[in-house]
XYZ file of C-alpha atoms in Angstrom:
565
model
C -52.489 123.441 -200.164
C -49.440 121.199 -199.654
C -49.317 117.991 -201.619
C -49.842 114.773 -199.794
C -46.298 113.668 -200.471
C -44.719 117.034 -199.685
C -42.644 116.754 -202.851
C -43.887 120.093 -204.218
C -43.730 123.619 -202.854
C -46.919 124.340 -200.933
C -46.670 128.104 -201.480
C -46.381 127.667 -205.244
C -49.185 125.101 -205.338
C -51.453 127.655 -203.666
C -50.760 129.855 -206.696
C -51.422 126.985 -209.127
C -47.715 126.623 -209.838
C -46.050 123.213 -209.652
C -42.519 123.448 -208.340
C -40.346 120.854 -206.604
C -39.787 121.428 -202.894
C -36.183 121.717 -201.753
C -36.971 122.311 -198.078
C -39.534 121.293 -195.497
C -40.991 123.479 -192.749
C -42.478 121.353 -189.949
C -44.308 124.338 -188.412
C -45.983 125.221 -191.708
C -46.271 121.502 -192.430
C -45.434 121.926 -196.111
C -42.602 121.821 -198.620
C -40.876 124.988 -199.858
C -38.946 125.589 -203.078
C -35.632 127.446 -203.144
C -37.222 130.777 -204.083
C -39.950 130.614 -201.470
C -37.430 129.539 -198.814
C -35.700 132.932 -199.102
C -38.994 134.753 -198.443
C -39.839 132.243 -195.728
C -36.550 132.960 -193.979
C -36.985 136.703 -194.283
C -40.642 136.986 -193.285
C -41.281 138.092 -189.696
C -43.925 135.411 -189.158
C -41.760 132.507 -190.364
C -38.145 133.609 -189.918
C -37.833 131.594 -186.663
C -39.169 128.411 -188.215
C -36.641 125.584 -188.311
C -36.440 124.535 -191.952
C -34.737 121.324 -193.093
C -33.727 120.084 -196.529
C -36.026 117.624 -198.247
C -33.227 115.038 -198.365
C -32.883 115.222 -194.572
C -36.658 115.334 -194.078
C -37.159 112.136 -196.063
C -34.829 110.307 -193.657
C -37.099 111.112 -190.722
C -39.220 108.049 -189.804
C -42.811 108.482 -191.057
C -44.252 108.098 -187.572
C -42.063 111.010 -186.390
C -42.649 113.119 -189.481
C -46.406 112.766 -188.963
C -46.209 114.612 -185.605
C -47.850 117.965 -186.268
C -47.345 121.166 -184.282
C -51.035 122.000 -184.436
C -53.930 120.344 -182.651
C -56.061 118.565 -185.280
C -59.180 118.984 -183.141
C -58.937 122.719 -182.435
C -56.474 123.864 -185.122
C -54.421 125.638 -182.451
C -50.680 125.356 -181.931
C -49.548 123.013 -179.179
C -48.205 124.969 -176.209
C -48.213 122.574 -173.237
C -47.511 118.909 -172.456
C -49.677 116.827 -170.070
C -47.392 114.428 -168.233
C -50.330 112.525 -166.752
C -51.911 111.627 -170.112
C -48.652 111.966 -172.106
C -50.368 114.252 -174.606
C -49.580 117.538 -176.344
C -52.136 120.226 -175.541
C -53.322 123.409 -177.238
C -55.055 126.122 -175.138
C -58.498 124.677 -175.899
C -57.396 121.125 -174.949
C -56.533 122.422 -171.491
C -59.986 123.828 -170.876
C -61.758 120.670 -172.059
C -59.752 117.654 -170.904
C -56.770 118.710 -168.793
C -58.014 121.189 -166.182
C -56.609 119.221 -163.229
C -53.523 117.800 -164.934
C -49.849 118.579 -164.374
C -48.825 120.649 -167.431
C -45.357 121.589 -168.702
C -44.513 124.329 -171.183
C -43.424 122.765 -174.482
C -40.908 125.581 -175.138
C -39.104 124.686 -171.914
C -39.192 120.920 -172.512
C -37.937 120.945 -176.118
C -34.977 123.212 -175.421
C -32.869 120.331 -174.215
C -34.706 117.415 -175.841
C -32.191 116.936 -178.649
C -29.190 116.988 -176.332
C -30.861 115.419 -173.311
C -29.854 112.091 -171.891
C -33.153 110.623 -173.129
C -31.851 109.612 -176.557
C -28.531 108.493 -175.136
C -30.406 106.270 -172.661
C -32.686 104.922 -175.401
C -29.716 104.188 -177.667
C -27.949 102.496 -174.783
C -31.099 100.529 -174.052
C -31.346 99.379 -177.674
C -27.687 98.421 -177.572
C -28.381 96.382 -174.448
C -31.357 94.758 -176.192
C -29.163 93.766 -179.153
C -26.569 92.391 -176.759
C -29.346 90.491 -175.007
C -30.530 89.056 -178.330
C -26.975 87.984 -179.236
C -26.595 86.382 -175.815
C -29.985 84.679 -176.137
C -29.117 83.283 -179.590
C -25.774 82.019 -178.305
C -27.421 80.567 -175.203
C -30.012 78.742 -177.359
C -27.230 77.481 -179.671
C -25.364 76.116 -176.657
C -28.609 74.596 -175.384
C -29.046 72.803 -178.740
C -25.502 71.466 -178.486
C -26.215 70.225 -174.958
C -29.403 68.518 -176.194
C -27.415 66.835 -179.014
C -24.809 65.584 -176.538
C -27.547 64.357 -174.188
C -29.249 62.483 -177.043
C -25.980 60.796 -178.047
C -25.237 59.916 -174.428
C -28.701 58.425 -173.899
C -28.397 56.389 -177.125
C -25.106 54.944 -175.866
C -26.671 54.180 -172.481
C -29.600 52.393 -174.166
C -27.273 50.241 -176.335
C -25.063 49.383 -173.364
C -28.083 48.441 -171.299
C -29.413 46.277 -174.150
C -26.042 44.516 -174.456
C -25.909 43.891 -170.704
C -29.455 42.500 -170.777
C -28.554 40.165 -173.693
C -25.435 38.874 -171.907
C -27.379 38.353 -168.711
C -30.240 36.515 -170.476
C -27.731 34.293 -172.359
C -26.171 33.343 -169.032
C -29.561 32.614 -167.460
C -30.597 30.559 -170.525
C -27.422 28.491 -170.325
C -27.968 27.821 -166.622
C -31.581 26.700 -167.059
C -30.637 24.469 -170.032
C -28.065 22.766 -167.820
C -30.656 22.381 -165.043
C -33.087 20.882 -167.568
C -30.561 18.298 -168.808
C -29.609 17.381 -165.238
C -33.264 16.850 -164.296
C -33.801 14.664 -167.390
C -30.745 12.526 -166.598
C -31.875 12.028 -163.012
C -35.363 10.876 -164.056
C -33.992 8.609 -166.796
C -31.686 6.856 -164.309
C -34.541 6.390 -161.861
C -36.878 4.895 -164.510
C -34.148 2.687 -165.999
C -33.370 1.184 -162.577
C -37.066 0.499 -162.064
C -37.403 -1.154 -165.500
C -34.366 -3.327 -164.793
C -35.854 -4.428 -161.497
C -39.173 -5.365 -163.168
C -37.341 -7.152 -165.980
C -35.566 -9.384 -163.467
C -38.937 -10.532 -162.101
C -40.117 -11.166 -165.654
C -37.348 -13.758 -166.003
C -38.468 -15.430 -162.770
C -42.049 -15.621 -164.074
C -40.851 -17.128 -167.387
C -38.901 -19.731 -165.449
C -41.967 -20.582 -163.309
C -44.109 -20.969 -166.419
C -41.600 -23.399 -167.971
C -41.230 -25.369 -164.753
C -45.008 -25.727 -164.271
C -45.451 -26.905 -167.846
C -42.642 -29.490 -167.528
C -43.962 -30.759 -164.159
C -47.422 -31.233 -165.587
C -46.057 -33.331 -168.455
C -43.258 -35.338 -167.004
C -43.386 -35.435 -163.171
C -45.039 -38.164 -161.043
C -48.243 -37.497 -159.245
C -46.463 -37.046 -155.956
C -43.964 -34.651 -157.525
C -46.770 -32.785 -159.162
C -48.650 -32.438 -155.860
C -45.743 -31.123 -153.807
C -44.350 -29.149 -156.749
C -47.635 -27.340 -157.129
C -47.427 -26.164 -153.496
C -43.928 -24.831 -154.128
C -44.977 -23.079 -157.350
C -47.963 -21.537 -155.572
C -45.696 -20.033 -152.875
C -43.411 -18.616 -155.551
C -46.348 -17.110 -157.460
C -47.634 -15.471 -154.266
C -44.238 -13.850 -153.817
C -44.393 -12.468 -157.352
C -47.955 -11.248 -156.776
C -46.753 -9.371 -153.681
C -44.003 -7.804 -155.780
C -46.485 -6.679 -158.435
C -48.765 -5.239 -155.734
C -45.840 -3.431 -154.168
C -45.177 -1.683 -157.467
C -48.538 0.065 -157.196
C -48.386 0.712 -153.462
C -44.935 2.326 -153.453
C -45.845 4.692 -156.369
C -43.378 3.032 -158.620
C -45.763 3.304 -161.561
C -46.579 7.029 -161.212
C -46.076 9.169 -164.306
C -43.021 11.412 -164.058
C -42.965 14.764 -165.889
C -40.513 17.596 -166.144
C -41.747 21.106 -165.389
C -40.209 24.423 -166.324
C -41.616 27.450 -164.505
C -40.266 30.704 -165.903
C -39.640 33.545 -163.476
C -42.484 36.083 -163.397
C -39.962 38.809 -164.084
C -39.421 37.276 -167.517
C -43.114 37.783 -168.247
C -42.749 41.371 -167.071
C -40.068 41.890 -169.695
C -42.345 40.491 -172.403
C -45.160 42.782 -171.242
C -42.943 45.866 -171.448
C -44.110 48.276 -174.128
C -40.975 50.438 -174.057
C -37.482 50.385 -172.610
C -37.779 53.843 -171.068
C -39.454 57.200 -171.373
C -38.139 60.368 -172.945
C -39.293 63.671 -171.479
C -38.376 67.315 -171.800
C -37.689 69.299 -168.626
C -36.892 72.942 -168.086
C -34.560 74.680 -165.667
C -34.091 78.287 -164.686
C -32.432 80.421 -167.419
C -28.652 80.682 -167.257
C -28.724 84.249 -168.576
C -30.518 87.346 -167.352
C -31.619 90.447 -169.177
C -29.601 93.606 -168.556
C -32.663 95.868 -168.577
C -33.716 97.841 -165.521
C -37.383 98.472 -164.819
C -36.626 101.676 -162.954
C -34.615 103.029 -165.884
C -37.730 102.769 -168.023
C -39.514 105.228 -165.771
C -36.573 107.644 -166.027
C -36.719 107.617 -169.818
C -40.065 109.350 -169.924
C -40.580 113.042 -170.580
C -39.660 114.972 -167.404
C -42.535 115.334 -164.962
C -43.060 117.479 -161.926
C -42.168 115.538 -158.762
C -45.054 115.033 -156.382
C -44.682 116.258 -152.824
C -46.403 114.444 -149.973
C -49.154 117.082 -150.046
C -49.876 116.349 -153.729
C -50.393 112.606 -153.242
C -53.918 111.266 -153.602
C -54.872 107.582 -153.393
C -57.735 106.083 -155.386
C -58.681 102.525 -154.500
C -58.634 100.208 -157.512
C -59.690 96.908 -155.967
C -59.912 94.930 -152.750
C -58.461 91.419 -152.779
C -59.907 88.782 -150.455
C -57.278 86.197 -149.513
C -58.693 82.750 -148.743
C -57.940 81.195 -145.372
C -55.871 78.032 -145.040
C -56.048 75.493 -142.250
C -55.837 78.423 -139.842
C -56.914 82.042 -140.022
C -54.630 83.992 -142.345
C -51.798 86.241 -141.144
C -50.395 88.320 -144.016
C -46.987 89.788 -143.145
C -45.473 90.632 -146.558
C -46.334 91.168 -150.212
C -44.911 92.016 -153.637
C -46.020 92.489 -157.249
C -44.188 90.552 -159.971
C -43.166 92.190 -163.297
C -46.086 90.313 -164.902
C -48.537 91.893 -162.447
C -49.042 88.731 -160.373
C -49.426 89.450 -156.650
C -47.639 87.367 -154.012
C -48.722 87.381 -150.361
C -46.909 85.801 -147.391
C -49.353 83.958 -145.115
C -47.313 83.430 -141.959
C -50.091 81.619 -140.123
C -50.356 78.854 -142.751
C -46.695 78.674 -143.909
C -47.522 79.459 -147.516
C -47.338 81.945 -150.369
C -50.694 82.924 -151.890
C -50.555 83.926 -155.571
C -53.196 86.077 -157.299
C -53.104 87.009 -160.982
C -52.867 90.563 -162.354
C -56.685 90.801 -162.181
C -56.638 90.053 -158.457
C -58.086 86.537 -158.833
C -56.688 83.573 -156.896
C -54.087 81.598 -158.852
C -52.447 79.095 -156.502
C -50.717 78.643 -153.168
C -47.179 77.373 -152.483
C -46.147 75.710 -149.189
C -42.946 77.130 -147.682
C -40.841 76.472 -144.592
C -42.104 77.368 -141.123
C -42.862 80.978 -140.187
C -42.292 82.943 -143.436
C -42.366 86.724 -143.083
C -41.566 88.855 -146.136
C -41.157 88.371 -149.890
C -39.495 90.189 -152.791
C -39.465 89.589 -156.541
C -36.136 88.591 -158.115
C -37.293 88.163 -161.717
C -40.394 87.224 -163.714
C -40.773 83.783 -162.068
C -38.693 83.832 -158.881
C -39.133 85.295 -155.397
C -37.099 85.320 -152.181
C -38.834 84.619 -148.842
C -37.462 85.349 -145.356
C -38.196 83.216 -142.287
C -37.993 83.900 -138.562
C -37.941 80.305 -137.331
C -35.339 77.558 -137.531
C -33.798 76.484 -139.807
C -32.884 80.119 -140.402
C -32.749 80.739 -144.140
C -33.981 82.692 -147.149
C -35.779 80.497 -149.684
C -35.523 81.266 -153.402
C -38.753 79.900 -154.933
C -39.906 79.484 -158.534
C -43.614 80.359 -158.402
C -44.250 78.640 -161.771
C -43.142 75.099 -160.857
C -43.600 75.780 -157.106
C -40.113 74.495 -156.252
C -37.303 75.823 -154.071
C -34.376 76.576 -156.397
C -31.908 77.825 -153.772
C -31.488 78.494 -150.058
C -29.397 81.202 -148.396
C -28.495 80.224 -144.852
C -28.710 82.917 -142.163
C -27.594 83.007 -138.532
C -30.821 84.251 -137.022
C -34.386 85.359 -137.709
C -34.943 87.482 -140.827
C -37.744 89.968 -141.414
C -38.024 92.548 -144.233
C -36.389 91.870 -147.617
C -36.070 93.685 -150.952
C -34.180 93.175 -154.208
C -32.007 95.629 -156.111
C -30.238 94.431 -159.273
C -30.236 90.786 -158.043
C -28.799 91.790 -154.682
C -30.979 90.801 -151.758
C -31.114 93.415 -148.990
C -32.690 92.133 -145.784
C -32.813 92.609 -142.020
C -31.387 89.864 -139.800
C -31.876 89.945 -136.023
C -28.643 90.622 -134.120
C -26.699 91.573 -137.251
C -28.650 94.332 -138.981
C -29.112 95.090 -142.682
C -27.410 92.506 -144.915
C -26.665 92.323 -148.653
C -26.326 88.952 -150.439
C -25.854 88.259 -154.146
C -28.656 86.057 -155.513
C -26.264 84.181 -157.823
C -23.380 83.856 -155.365
C -23.069 81.498 -152.419
C -20.627 83.808 -150.626
C -21.344 85.107 -147.114
C -23.676 88.087 -146.818
C -22.168 91.521 -146.127
C -23.353 93.699 -143.233
C -24.249 97.178 -144.492
C -25.774 98.593 -141.314
C -24.914 97.029 -137.955
C -27.965 96.874 -135.645
C -27.357 95.374 -132.200
C -30.059 93.817 -130.079
C -32.996 91.571 -130.859
C -35.286 93.917 -132.774
C -38.269 92.223 -134.406
C -40.622 93.232 -137.235
C -38.050 95.388 -139.031
C -38.622 95.991 -142.753
C -36.450 97.419 -145.547
C -36.932 99.035 -148.980
C -34.540 100.455 -151.591
C -34.694 103.151 -154.251
C -32.084 105.230 -156.096
C -29.146 103.849 -154.090
C -30.900 104.473 -150.776
C -31.944 101.946 -148.122
C -34.995 102.654 -145.941
C -35.230 100.798 -142.633
C -38.090 100.638 -140.101
C -37.392 99.676 -136.478
C -40.571 98.520 -134.769
C -39.396 98.896 -131.157
C -38.011 102.443 -131.493
C -40.743 103.624 -133.922
C -38.139 105.071 -136.301
C -37.658 105.213 -140.058
C -34.038 105.626 -141.153
C -32.611 106.373 -144.595
C -29.088 105.143 -145.458
C -26.892 105.280 -148.518
C -26.322 101.951 -150.236
C -22.994 101.753 -148.391
C -24.571 102.283 -144.958
C -24.094 105.998 -144.153
C -27.091 107.513 -142.352
C -28.852 110.228 -144.401
C -31.784 111.006 -142.109
C -33.993 109.537 -139.393
C -37.652 110.215 -138.659
C -39.421 109.607 -135.340
C -42.776 110.937 -134.129
C -44.801 108.482 -132.062
C -47.909 110.618 -132.399
C -48.077 109.680 -136.086
C -45.875 106.559 -136.321
C -46.014 103.803 -133.738
C -45.082 100.132 -134.102
C -43.806 100.765 -137.653
C -43.602 97.799 -140.026
C -43.652 97.695 -143.840
C -42.005 100.411 -145.935
C -42.101 101.307 -149.657
C -40.790 104.134 -151.886
C -42.358 105.735 -154.993
C -40.764 107.216 -158.118
C -40.366 110.611 -156.412
C -38.616 109.107 -153.350
C -41.635 109.674 -151.103
C -41.583 107.014 -148.369
C -44.745 105.061 -147.415
C -44.712 103.522 -143.915
C -47.090 101.198 -142.046
C -48.088 102.342 -138.549
C -49.393 99.066 -137.118
C -50.556 100.397 -133.755
C -52.281 103.465 -135.236
C -53.947 101.407 -138.035
C -52.678 103.879 -140.618
C -50.404 104.485 -143.609
C -48.086 107.493 -143.434
C -46.032 109.088 -146.215
C -42.711 110.822 -145.450
C -41.038 113.470 -147.605
C -37.825 112.432 -149.447
C -35.714 114.386 -146.905
C -37.484 112.729 -143.954
C -38.545 116.071 -142.463
C -42.294 116.013 -143.062
C -45.032 113.409 -142.677
C -48.665 113.045 -143.694
C -51.249 110.398 -142.807
C -52.730 108.984 -146.048
C -54.988 106.159 -144.851
C -56.509 105.344 -141.476
C -59.000 103.022 -139.808
C -61.947 104.757 -141.456
C -60.432 103.730 -144.814
C -60.604 100.051 -143.834
C -57.064 99.907 -142.425
C -56.806 97.464 -139.528
C -53.601 95.788 -138.335
C -51.686 96.762 -141.516
C -48.417 94.947 -142.133
C -47.100 94.509 -145.693
C -46.805 97.333 -148.229
C -45.359 97.499 -151.767
C -45.088 100.252 -154.401
C -45.139 99.168 -158.063
C -43.112 101.908 -159.769
C -43.921 100.750 -163.272
C -47.694 100.891 -162.736
C -47.703 103.633 -160.070
C -49.740 101.393 -157.762
C -49.528 101.055 -153.979
C -50.455 97.660 -152.508
C -51.327 97.323 -148.828
C -52.124 94.215 -146.791
C -53.915 93.986 -143.464
C -52.671 91.191 -141.206
C -56.030 89.384 -141.239
C -56.901 90.621 -144.742
C -57.975 91.903 -147.097
C -55.327 93.427 -149.406
C -55.959 96.629 -151.335
C -54.575 98.247 -154.500
C -54.450 102.045 -154.785
C -53.653 104.235 -157.763
C -51.280 107.010 -156.694
C -52.101 110.378 -158.232
């Protein structure tokens, strides 16, 4: 029995001899010494085994080295590979768990595995990941520098504002001090004049007192009699003067008042000069990975023809009505699995999470029609009402981050490598760069006012449905026609279109209440779903290549998810 470490020769150990292994045979799953390796190489049963040196074997990652060529459950050699379950299979595995699976012969697969493009793609992908990490680190470093500069700028702004406030308050204080002194001087002058006036009458009263006293002592009786009448008249005049002092408010108390502006109290009630917050904006960098490339990196599988396709319903999604009855005209699935539906009747996007549960709704401009995912958080929405435009919307903060102006109504839209491909009435199929504000380029010129046209892309092909002519057309990415399909007995009033990993084309037949799949060459068609499957007024359709899921929306709801087998 081979040692657990593989450091000793398994053949020798079986003979109770301990000998260091110089080679490793993965098919025998044991180490071999130099002597045994010669017999191993010469023996008919093992001469075709690929033997490697122990030094090379030890460099193989443990997770790879642990892959055995024999089934641990049945102790039979692996002979086939199940692409559906991504499992190696021995003959007994096939009869128990993989009777209906697509199986590939291991001998045929492994012939080119070492030199296949798989490892080159994976290495390139890892290189891209490292480049992405370097770019992310540099982007974060630059972000930190921006934050530092913002902090310094805000500190300067705060100090300048404080200085301006101090200067302004000093000026206001000086002005009110001057007003206070002026008011005091005015009141002092008024009171002093009044006191002087009263003092003059005090002298008159003193004089009357002296005169009365002298008259009483030294005047004759006659003089005293007539003098008394004169003094009485004078005293009455003085009494009138004293009375007038009360009547004309001359004796009222005078006070100064200082009423501070209410805004000054507001300043004192302030608890802080301002408020610091942290906001986020859309990333300035994007990852250079491609979701479709990931599917191509898998072990080769047998392409499905339209006759092999079977749909299994996963779930039905009820979309809640808005102010009016819903009208779903487009849909997409985000990389995270979130589902986005265009409700034309209520001018909104309806978001459901990857479990199919309602998440939120986002108001959009009038008469939206179709939607496509740009990245993890952003979608593009077409409109067929003025103002004609494509809205780029962040579904996380529910804000419009960009607008692409168009000349006319727009219907179907899709995204390929951050290039928006959409149909515009009177112009045809257009391509616009998400990041650029340059004018869109016409790829396929389509004259006339055709409505309800949709587009899809896959493997440098553009698929276009024309509702009025009931046709589905395939173009190259540069606009050359590859094929066209038309058969009104199976496709009538065509709308949404989607493409799977094998380039099979799924088309909505609105008038027939059905979903039809076309072969990659556009020569054959097969009806997949019809009214008896709950299809009624179908409109939007989307194929999630990463999850192998087909999503379909009926105009009045509901939406459905199907696993494609």
